Short mmCIF file of N, CA and C in Angstrom, two decimals:
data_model
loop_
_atom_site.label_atom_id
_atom_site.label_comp_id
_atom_site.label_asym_id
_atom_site.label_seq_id
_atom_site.Cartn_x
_atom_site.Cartn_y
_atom_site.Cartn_z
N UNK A 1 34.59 -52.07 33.34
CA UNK A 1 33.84 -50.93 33.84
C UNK A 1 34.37 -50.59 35.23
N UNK A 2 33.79 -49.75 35.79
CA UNK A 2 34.53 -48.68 36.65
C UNK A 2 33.75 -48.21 37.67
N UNK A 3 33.99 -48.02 39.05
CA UNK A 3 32.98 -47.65 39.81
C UNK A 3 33.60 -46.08 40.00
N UNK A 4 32.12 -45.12 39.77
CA UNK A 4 32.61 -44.18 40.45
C UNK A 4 31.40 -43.20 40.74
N UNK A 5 31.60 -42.35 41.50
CA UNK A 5 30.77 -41.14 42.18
C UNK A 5 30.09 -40.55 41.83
N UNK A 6 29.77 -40.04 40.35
CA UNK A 6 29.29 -39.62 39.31
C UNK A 6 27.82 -40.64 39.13
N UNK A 7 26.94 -39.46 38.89
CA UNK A 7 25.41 -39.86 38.66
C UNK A 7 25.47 -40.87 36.61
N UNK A 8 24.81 -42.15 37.11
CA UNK A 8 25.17 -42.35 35.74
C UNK A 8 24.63 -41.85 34.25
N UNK A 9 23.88 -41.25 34.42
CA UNK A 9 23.09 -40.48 33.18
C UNK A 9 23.74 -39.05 33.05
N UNK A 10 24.64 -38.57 33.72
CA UNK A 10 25.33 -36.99 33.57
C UNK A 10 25.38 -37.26 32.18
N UNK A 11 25.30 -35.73 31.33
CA UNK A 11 25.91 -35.56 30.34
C UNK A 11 27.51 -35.86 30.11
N UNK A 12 27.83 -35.33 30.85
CA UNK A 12 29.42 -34.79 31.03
C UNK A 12 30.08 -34.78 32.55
N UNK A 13 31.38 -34.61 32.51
CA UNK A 13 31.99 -33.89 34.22
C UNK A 13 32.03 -32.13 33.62
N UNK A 14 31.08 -31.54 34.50
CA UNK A 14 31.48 -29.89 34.09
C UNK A 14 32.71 -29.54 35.45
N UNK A 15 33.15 -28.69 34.95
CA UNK A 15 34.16 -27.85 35.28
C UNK A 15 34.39 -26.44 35.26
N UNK A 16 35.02 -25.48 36.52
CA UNK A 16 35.27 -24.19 36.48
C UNK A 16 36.40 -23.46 35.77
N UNK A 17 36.75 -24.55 34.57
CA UNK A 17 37.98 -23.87 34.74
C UNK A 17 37.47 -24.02 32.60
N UNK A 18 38.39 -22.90 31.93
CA UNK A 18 38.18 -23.01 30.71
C UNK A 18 39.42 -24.23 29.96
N UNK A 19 39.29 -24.48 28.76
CA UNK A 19 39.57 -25.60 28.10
C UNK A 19 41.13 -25.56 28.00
N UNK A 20 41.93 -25.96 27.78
CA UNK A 20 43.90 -25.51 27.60
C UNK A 20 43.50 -24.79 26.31
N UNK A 21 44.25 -23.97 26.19
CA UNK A 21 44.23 -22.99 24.78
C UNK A 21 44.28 -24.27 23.77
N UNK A 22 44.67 -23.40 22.59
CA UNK A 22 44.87 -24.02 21.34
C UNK A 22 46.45 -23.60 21.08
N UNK A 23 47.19 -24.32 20.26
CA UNK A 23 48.33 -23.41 19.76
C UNK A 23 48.50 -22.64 18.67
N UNK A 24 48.50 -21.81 18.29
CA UNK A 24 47.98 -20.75 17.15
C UNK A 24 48.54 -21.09 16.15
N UNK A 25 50.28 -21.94 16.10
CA UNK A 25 51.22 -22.58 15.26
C UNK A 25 50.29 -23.27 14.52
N UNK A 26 49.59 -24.24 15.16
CA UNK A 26 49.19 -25.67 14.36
C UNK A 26 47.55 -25.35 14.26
N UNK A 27 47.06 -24.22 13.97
CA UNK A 27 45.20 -23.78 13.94
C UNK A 27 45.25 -23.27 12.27
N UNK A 28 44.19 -23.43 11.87
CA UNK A 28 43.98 -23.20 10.23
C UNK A 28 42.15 -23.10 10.95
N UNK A 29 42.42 -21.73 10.33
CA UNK A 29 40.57 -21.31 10.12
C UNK A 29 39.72 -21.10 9.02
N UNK A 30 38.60 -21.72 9.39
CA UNK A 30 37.73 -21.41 8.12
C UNK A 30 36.29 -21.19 8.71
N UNK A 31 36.03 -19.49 7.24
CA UNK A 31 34.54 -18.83 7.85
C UNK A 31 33.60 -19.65 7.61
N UNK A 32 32.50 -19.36 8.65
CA UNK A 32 31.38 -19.76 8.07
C UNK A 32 30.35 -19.05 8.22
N UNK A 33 30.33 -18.03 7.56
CA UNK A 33 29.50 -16.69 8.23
C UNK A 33 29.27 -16.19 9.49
N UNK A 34 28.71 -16.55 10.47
CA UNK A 34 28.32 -16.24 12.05
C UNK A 34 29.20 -17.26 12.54
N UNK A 35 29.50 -18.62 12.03
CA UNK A 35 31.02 -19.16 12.73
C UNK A 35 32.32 -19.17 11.92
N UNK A 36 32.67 -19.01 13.29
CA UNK A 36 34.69 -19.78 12.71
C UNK A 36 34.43 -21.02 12.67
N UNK A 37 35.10 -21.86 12.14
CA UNK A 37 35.76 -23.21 12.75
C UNK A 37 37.56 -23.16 12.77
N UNK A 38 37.71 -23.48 13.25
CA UNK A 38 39.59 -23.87 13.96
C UNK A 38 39.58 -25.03 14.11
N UNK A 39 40.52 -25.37 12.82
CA UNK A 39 41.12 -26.82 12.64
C UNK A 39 42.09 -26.60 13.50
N UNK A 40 42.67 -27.67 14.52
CA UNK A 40 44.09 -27.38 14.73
C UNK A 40 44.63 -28.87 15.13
N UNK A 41 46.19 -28.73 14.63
CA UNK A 41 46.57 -30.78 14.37
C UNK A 41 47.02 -30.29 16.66
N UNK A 42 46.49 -31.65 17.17
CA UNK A 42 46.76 -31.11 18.48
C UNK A 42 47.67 -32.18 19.08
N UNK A 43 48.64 -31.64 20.01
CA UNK A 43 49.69 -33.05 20.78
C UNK A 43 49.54 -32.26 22.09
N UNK A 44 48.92 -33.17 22.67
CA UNK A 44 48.61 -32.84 24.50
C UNK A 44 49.63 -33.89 25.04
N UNK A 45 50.82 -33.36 25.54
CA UNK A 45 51.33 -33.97 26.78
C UNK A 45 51.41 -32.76 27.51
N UNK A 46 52.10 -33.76 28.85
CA UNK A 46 52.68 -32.29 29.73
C UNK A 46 53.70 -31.28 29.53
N UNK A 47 54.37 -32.45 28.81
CA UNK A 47 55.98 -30.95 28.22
C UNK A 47 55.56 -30.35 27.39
N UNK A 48 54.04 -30.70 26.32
CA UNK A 48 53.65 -29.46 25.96
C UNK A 48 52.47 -28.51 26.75
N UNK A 49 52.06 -29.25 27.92
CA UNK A 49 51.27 -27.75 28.45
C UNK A 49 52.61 -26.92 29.52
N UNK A 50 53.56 -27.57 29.44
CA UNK A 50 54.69 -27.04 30.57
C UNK A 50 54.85 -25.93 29.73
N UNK A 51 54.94 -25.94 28.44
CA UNK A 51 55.39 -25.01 27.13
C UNK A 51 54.72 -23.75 27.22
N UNK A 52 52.92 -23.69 27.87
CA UNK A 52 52.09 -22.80 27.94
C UNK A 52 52.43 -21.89 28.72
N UNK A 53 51.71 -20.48 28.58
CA UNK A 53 52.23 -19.12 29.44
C UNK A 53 51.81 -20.05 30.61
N UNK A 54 52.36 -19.26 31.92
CA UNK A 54 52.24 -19.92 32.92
C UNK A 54 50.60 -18.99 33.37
N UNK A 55 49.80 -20.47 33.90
CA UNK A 55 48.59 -20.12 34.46
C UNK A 55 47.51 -20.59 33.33
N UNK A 56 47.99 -20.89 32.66
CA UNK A 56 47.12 -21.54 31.22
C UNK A 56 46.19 -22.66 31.54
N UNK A 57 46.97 -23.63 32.17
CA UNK A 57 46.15 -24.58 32.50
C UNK A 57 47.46 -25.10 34.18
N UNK A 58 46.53 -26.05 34.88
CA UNK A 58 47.17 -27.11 35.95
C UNK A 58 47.10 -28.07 35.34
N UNK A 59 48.49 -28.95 35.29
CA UNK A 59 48.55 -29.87 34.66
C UNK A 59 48.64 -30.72 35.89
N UNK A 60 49.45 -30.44 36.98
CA UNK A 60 49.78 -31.21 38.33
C UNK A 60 48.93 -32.21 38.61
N UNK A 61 49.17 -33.79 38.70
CA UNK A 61 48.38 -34.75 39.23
C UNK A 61 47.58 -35.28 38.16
N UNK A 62 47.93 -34.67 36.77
CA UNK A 62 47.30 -35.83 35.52
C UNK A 62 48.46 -36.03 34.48
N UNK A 63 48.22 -36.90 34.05
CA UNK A 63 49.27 -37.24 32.56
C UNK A 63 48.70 -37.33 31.45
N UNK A 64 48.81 -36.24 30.52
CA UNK A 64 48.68 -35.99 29.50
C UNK A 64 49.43 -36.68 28.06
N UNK A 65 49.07 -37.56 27.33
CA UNK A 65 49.59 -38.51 26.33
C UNK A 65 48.43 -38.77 25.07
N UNK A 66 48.28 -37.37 24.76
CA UNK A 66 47.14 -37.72 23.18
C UNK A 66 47.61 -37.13 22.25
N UNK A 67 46.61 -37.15 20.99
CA UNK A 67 46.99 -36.57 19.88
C UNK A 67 45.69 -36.65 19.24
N UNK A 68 45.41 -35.75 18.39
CA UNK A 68 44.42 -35.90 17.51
C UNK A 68 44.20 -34.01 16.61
N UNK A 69 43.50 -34.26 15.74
CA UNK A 69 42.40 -33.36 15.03
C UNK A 69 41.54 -33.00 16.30
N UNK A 70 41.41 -31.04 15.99
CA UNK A 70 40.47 -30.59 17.60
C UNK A 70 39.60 -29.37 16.68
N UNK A 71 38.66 -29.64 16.62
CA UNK A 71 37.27 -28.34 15.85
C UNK A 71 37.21 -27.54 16.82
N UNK A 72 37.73 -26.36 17.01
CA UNK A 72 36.81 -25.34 17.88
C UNK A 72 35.72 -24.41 17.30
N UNK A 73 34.76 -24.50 18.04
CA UNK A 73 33.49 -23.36 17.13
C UNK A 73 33.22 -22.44 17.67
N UNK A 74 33.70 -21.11 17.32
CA UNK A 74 33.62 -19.95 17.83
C UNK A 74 32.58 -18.85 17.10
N UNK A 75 32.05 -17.97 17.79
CA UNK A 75 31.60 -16.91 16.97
C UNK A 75 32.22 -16.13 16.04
N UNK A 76 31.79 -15.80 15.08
CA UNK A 76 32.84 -15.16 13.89
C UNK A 76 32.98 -13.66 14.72
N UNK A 77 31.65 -12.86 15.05
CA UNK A 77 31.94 -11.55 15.69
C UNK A 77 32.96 -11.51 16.78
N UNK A 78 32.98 -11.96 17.42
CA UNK A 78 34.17 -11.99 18.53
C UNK A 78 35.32 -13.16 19.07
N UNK A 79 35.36 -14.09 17.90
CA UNK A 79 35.58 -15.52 18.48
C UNK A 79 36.01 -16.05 19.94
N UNK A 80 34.78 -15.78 20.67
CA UNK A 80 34.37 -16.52 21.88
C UNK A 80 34.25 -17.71 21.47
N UNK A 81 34.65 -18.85 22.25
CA UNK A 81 34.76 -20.63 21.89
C UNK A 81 33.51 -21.06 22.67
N UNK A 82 32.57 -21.64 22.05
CA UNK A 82 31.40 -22.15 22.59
C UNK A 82 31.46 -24.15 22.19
N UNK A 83 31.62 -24.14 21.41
CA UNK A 83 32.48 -25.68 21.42
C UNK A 83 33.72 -26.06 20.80
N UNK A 84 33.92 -27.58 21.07
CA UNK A 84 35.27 -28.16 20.92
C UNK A 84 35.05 -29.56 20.73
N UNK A 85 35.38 -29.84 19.53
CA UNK A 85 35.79 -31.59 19.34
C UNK A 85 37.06 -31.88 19.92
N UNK A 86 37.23 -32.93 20.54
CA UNK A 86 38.65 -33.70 20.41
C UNK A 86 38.72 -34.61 19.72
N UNK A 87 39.14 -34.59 19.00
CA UNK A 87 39.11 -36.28 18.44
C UNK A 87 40.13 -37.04 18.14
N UNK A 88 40.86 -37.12 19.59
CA UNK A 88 42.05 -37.42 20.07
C UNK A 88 41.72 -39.05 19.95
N UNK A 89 43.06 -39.73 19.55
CA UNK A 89 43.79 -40.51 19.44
C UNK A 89 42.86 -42.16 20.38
N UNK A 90 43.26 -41.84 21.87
CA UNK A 90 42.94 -42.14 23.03
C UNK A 90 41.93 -42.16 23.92
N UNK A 91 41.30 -40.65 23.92
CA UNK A 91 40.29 -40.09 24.76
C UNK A 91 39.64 -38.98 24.24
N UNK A 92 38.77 -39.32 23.00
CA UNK A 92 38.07 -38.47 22.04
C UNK A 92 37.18 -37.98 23.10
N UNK A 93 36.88 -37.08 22.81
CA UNK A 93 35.61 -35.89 23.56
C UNK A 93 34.98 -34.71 23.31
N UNK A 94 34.29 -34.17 23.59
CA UNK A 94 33.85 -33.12 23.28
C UNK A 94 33.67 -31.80 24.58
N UNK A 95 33.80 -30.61 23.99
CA UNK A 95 33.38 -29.60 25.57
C UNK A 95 32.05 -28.75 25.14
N UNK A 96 31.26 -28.42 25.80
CA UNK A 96 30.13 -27.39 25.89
C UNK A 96 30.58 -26.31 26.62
N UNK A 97 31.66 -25.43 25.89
CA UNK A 97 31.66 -24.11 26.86
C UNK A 97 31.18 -23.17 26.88
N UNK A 98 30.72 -22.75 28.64
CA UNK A 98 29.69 -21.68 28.35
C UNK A 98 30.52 -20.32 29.38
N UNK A 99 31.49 -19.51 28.53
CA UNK A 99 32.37 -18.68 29.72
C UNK A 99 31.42 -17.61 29.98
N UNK A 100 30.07 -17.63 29.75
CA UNK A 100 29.50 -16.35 30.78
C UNK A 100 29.13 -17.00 31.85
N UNK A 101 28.78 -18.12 32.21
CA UNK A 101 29.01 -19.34 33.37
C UNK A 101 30.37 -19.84 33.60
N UNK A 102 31.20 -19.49 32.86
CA UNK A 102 32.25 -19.79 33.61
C UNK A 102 32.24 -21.69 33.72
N UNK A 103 31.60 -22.52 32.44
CA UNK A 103 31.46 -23.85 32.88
C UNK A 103 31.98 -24.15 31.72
N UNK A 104 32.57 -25.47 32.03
CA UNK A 104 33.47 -25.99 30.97
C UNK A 104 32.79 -27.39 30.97
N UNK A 105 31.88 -27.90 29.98
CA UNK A 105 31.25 -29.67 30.53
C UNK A 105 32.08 -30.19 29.21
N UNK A 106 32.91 -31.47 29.61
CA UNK A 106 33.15 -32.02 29.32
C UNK A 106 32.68 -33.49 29.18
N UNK A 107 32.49 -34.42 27.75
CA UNK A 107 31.57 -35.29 27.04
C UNK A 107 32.57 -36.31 26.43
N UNK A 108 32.81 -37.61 26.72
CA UNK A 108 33.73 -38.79 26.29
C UNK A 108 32.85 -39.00 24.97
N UNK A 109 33.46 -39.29 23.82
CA UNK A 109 33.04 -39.42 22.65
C UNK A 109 33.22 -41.30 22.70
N UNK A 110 32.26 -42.23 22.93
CA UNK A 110 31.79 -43.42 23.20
C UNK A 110 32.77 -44.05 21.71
N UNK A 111 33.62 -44.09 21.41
CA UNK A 111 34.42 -44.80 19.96
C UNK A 111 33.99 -46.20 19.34
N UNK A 112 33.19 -46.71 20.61
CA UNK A 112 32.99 -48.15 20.36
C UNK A 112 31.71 -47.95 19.68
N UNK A 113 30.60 -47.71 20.27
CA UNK A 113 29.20 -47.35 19.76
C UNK A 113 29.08 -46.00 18.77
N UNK A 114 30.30 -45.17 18.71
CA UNK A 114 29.67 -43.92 17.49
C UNK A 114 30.83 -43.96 16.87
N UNK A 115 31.59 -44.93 16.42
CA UNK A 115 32.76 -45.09 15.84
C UNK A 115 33.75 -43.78 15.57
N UNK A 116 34.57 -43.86 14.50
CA UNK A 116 35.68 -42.62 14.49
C UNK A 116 34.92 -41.36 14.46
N UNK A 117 35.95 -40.66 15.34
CA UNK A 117 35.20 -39.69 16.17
C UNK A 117 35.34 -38.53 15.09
N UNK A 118 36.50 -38.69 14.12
CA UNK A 118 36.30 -37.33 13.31
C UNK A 118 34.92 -37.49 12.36
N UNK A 119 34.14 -38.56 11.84
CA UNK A 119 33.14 -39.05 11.30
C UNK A 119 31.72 -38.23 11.76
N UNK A 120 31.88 -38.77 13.63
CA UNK A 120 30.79 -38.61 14.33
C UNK A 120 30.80 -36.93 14.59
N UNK A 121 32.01 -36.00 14.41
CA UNK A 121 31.90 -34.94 14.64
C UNK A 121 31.55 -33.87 13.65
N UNK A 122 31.93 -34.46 12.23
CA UNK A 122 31.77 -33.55 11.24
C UNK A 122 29.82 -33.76 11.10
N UNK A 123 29.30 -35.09 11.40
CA UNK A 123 28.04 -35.52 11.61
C UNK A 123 27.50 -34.39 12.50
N UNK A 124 28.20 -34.20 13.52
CA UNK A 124 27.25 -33.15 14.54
C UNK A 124 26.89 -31.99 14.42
N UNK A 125 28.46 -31.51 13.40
CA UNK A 125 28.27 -30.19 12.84
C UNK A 125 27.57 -30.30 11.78
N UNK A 126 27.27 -30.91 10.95
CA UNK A 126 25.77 -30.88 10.06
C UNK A 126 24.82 -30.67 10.65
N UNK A 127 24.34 -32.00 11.40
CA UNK A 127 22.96 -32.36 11.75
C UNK A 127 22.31 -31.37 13.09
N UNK A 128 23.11 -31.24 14.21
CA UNK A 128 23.42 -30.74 15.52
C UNK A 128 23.76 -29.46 16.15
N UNK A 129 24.65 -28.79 15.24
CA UNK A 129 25.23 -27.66 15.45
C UNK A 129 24.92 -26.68 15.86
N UNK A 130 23.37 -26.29 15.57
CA UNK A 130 22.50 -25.18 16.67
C UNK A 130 22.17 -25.82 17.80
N UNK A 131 21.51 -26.70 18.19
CA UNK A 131 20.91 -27.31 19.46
C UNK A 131 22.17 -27.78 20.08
N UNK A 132 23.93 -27.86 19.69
CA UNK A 132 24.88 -28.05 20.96
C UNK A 132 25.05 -26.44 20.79
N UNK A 133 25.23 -25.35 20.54
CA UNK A 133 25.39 -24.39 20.28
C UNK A 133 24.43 -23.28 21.56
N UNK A 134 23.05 -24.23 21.44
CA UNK A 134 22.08 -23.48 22.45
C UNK A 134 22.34 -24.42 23.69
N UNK A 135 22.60 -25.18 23.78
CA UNK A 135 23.56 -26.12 25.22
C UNK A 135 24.78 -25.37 25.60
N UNK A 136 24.85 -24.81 24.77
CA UNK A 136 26.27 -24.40 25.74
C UNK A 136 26.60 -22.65 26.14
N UNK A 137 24.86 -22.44 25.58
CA UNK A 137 24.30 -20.83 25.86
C UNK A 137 24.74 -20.13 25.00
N UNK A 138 24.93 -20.31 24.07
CA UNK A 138 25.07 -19.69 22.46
C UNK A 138 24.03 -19.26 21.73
N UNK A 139 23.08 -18.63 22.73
CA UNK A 139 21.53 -18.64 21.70
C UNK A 139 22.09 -17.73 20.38
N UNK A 140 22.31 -16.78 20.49
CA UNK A 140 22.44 -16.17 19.41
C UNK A 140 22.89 -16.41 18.45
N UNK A 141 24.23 -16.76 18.90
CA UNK A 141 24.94 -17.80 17.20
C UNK A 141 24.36 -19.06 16.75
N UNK A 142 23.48 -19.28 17.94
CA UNK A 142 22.81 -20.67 17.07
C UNK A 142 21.73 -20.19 16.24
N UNK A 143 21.19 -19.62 16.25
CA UNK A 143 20.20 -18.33 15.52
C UNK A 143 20.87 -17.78 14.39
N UNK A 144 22.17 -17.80 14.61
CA UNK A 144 22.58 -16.88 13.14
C UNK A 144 22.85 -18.04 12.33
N UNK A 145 23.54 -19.04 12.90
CA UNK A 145 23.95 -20.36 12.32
C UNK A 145 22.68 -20.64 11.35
N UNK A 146 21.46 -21.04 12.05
CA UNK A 146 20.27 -21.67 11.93
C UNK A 146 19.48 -20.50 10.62
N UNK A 147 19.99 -19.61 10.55
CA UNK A 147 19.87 -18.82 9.82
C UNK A 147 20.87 -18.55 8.27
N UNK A 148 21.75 -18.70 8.52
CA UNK A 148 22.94 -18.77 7.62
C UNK A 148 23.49 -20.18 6.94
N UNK A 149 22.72 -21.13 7.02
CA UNK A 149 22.92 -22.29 6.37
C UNK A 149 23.74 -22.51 5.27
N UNK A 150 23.73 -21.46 4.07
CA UNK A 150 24.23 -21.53 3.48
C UNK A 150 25.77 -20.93 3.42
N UNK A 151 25.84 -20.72 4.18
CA UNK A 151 27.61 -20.31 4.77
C UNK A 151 28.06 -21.74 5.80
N UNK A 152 27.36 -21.77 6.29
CA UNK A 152 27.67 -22.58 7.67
C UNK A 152 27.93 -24.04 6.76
N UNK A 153 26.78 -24.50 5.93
CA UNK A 153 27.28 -25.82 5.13
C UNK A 153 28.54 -26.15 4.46
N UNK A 154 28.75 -25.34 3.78
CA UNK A 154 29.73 -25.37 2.79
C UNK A 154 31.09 -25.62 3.32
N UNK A 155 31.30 -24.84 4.53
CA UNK A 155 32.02 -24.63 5.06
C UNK A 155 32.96 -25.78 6.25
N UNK A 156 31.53 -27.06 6.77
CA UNK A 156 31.72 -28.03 7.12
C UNK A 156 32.49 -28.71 6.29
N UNK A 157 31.76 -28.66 4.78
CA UNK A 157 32.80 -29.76 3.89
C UNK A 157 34.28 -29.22 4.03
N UNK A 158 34.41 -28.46 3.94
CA UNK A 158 36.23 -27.89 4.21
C UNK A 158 36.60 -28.61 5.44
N UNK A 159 36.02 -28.07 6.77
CA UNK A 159 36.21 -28.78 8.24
C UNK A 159 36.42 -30.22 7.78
N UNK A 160 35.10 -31.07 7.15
CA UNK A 160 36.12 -32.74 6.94
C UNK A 160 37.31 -33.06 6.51
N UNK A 161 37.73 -32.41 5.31
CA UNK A 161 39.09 -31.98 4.53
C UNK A 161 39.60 -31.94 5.63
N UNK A 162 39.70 -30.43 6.54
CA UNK A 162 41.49 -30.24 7.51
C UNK A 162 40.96 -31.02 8.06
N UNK A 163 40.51 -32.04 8.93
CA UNK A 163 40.56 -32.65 9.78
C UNK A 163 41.35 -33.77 9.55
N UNK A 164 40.67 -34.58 8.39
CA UNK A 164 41.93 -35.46 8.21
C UNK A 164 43.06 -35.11 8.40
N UNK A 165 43.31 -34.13 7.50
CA UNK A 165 45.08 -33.61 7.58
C UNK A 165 45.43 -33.32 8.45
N UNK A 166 44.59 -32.85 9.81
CA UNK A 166 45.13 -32.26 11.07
C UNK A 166 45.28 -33.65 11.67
N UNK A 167 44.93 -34.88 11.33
CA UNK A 167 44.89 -36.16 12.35
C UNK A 167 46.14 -36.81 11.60
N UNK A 168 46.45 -36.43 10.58
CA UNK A 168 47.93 -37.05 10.42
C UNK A 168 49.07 -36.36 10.68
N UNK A 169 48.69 -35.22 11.33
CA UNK A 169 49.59 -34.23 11.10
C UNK A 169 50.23 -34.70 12.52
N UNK A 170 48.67 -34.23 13.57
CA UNK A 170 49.38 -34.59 14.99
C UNK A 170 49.39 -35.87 15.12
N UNK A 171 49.90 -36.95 14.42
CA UNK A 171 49.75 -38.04 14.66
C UNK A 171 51.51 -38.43 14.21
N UNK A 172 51.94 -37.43 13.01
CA UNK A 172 53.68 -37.58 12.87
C UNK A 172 54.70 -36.49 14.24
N UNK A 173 53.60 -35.39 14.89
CA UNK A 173 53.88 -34.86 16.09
C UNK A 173 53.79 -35.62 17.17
N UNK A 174 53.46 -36.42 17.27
CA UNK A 174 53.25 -37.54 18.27
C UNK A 174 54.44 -38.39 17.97
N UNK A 175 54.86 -38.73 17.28
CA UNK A 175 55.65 -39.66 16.48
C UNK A 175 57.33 -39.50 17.29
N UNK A 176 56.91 -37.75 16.62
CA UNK A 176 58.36 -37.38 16.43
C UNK A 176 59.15 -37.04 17.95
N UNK A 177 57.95 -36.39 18.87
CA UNK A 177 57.71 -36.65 20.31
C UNK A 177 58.29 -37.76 20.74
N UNK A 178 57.83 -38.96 20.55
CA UNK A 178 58.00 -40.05 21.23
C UNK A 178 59.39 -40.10 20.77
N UNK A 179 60.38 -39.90 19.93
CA UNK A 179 61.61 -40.36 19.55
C UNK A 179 62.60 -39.54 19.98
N UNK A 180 61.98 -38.17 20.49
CA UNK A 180 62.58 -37.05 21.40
C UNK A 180 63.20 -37.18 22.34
#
């Protein structure tokens, strides 16, 4: 364990800044009436955020070395991103973004106590999915969600499907990286 500055019951570390894009190459979507979901297989180093338009993200002063399956949940009307699984490799997590605040909270997905994180995430989007949805100031789509069940369900079972495939996918991108 670790000493640090941070109140110990925070949800998250929030932040002003929004999440690194996605890469549109490696994203596979599926409707779910009032949501998207965006599978996408993900490889975060720095030579790939160096890759990003410039201004995308600051990478300066961290090192980036993951991989994993990443859920983004967007509104189907405008796909604005209101959450994000990581369920990276290393440093699984989750974000609550809320860009009419302009806040990005970021959430360590505990691996030891809620085991594999693609498990615990397809779990959240069942059980959870309106109440992180209204956390992250999504009233409305959590309302349509909470309303549309029968789009929104069905649609999870697909999300478990790509996910696997997106965690082996960026996991032979990782691979092939490292031999680069």
């Amino acid at each position: 364990m670790t000493t640090t500055n941070t109140h110990p019951y925070q949800r998250g570390i929030s932040f002003r800044i929004m999440p690194i894009p996605p890469v549109d190459e490696h994203c596979v979507a599926v409707e779910a009436g009032p949501a998207t979901f965006v599978i996408e297989s993900r490889l975060l180093t720095n030579e790939v955020l160096g890759s990003l338009p410039e201004g995308s993200v600051d990478a300066s002063g961290t090192v980036y070395d993951d991989f994993g399956a990443t859920v983004h949940v967007c509104d189907a009307a405008d796909s604005v991103e209101y959450l994000r699984f990581d369920c990276f490799e290393t440093e699984p997590h989750y974000h609550y973004i809320n860009p009419n605040q302009g806040e990005n909270l970021i959430c360590r997905i505990d691996e030891v106590a809620e085991g594999d994180p693609i498990a615990w995430t397809v779990g959240r989007l069942r059980d959870r999915l309106p109440e992180m949805l209204d956390l992250a100031g999504a009233h409305q789509l959590s309302a349509r969600v909470r309303a549309r069940q029968d789009k929104v369900a069905p649609a999870i079972d697909r999300v478990a499907e790509l996910l696997g495939q997106a965690q082996t996918t960026a996991a032979a991108m990782k691979l092939a990286a490292d031999k680069a």
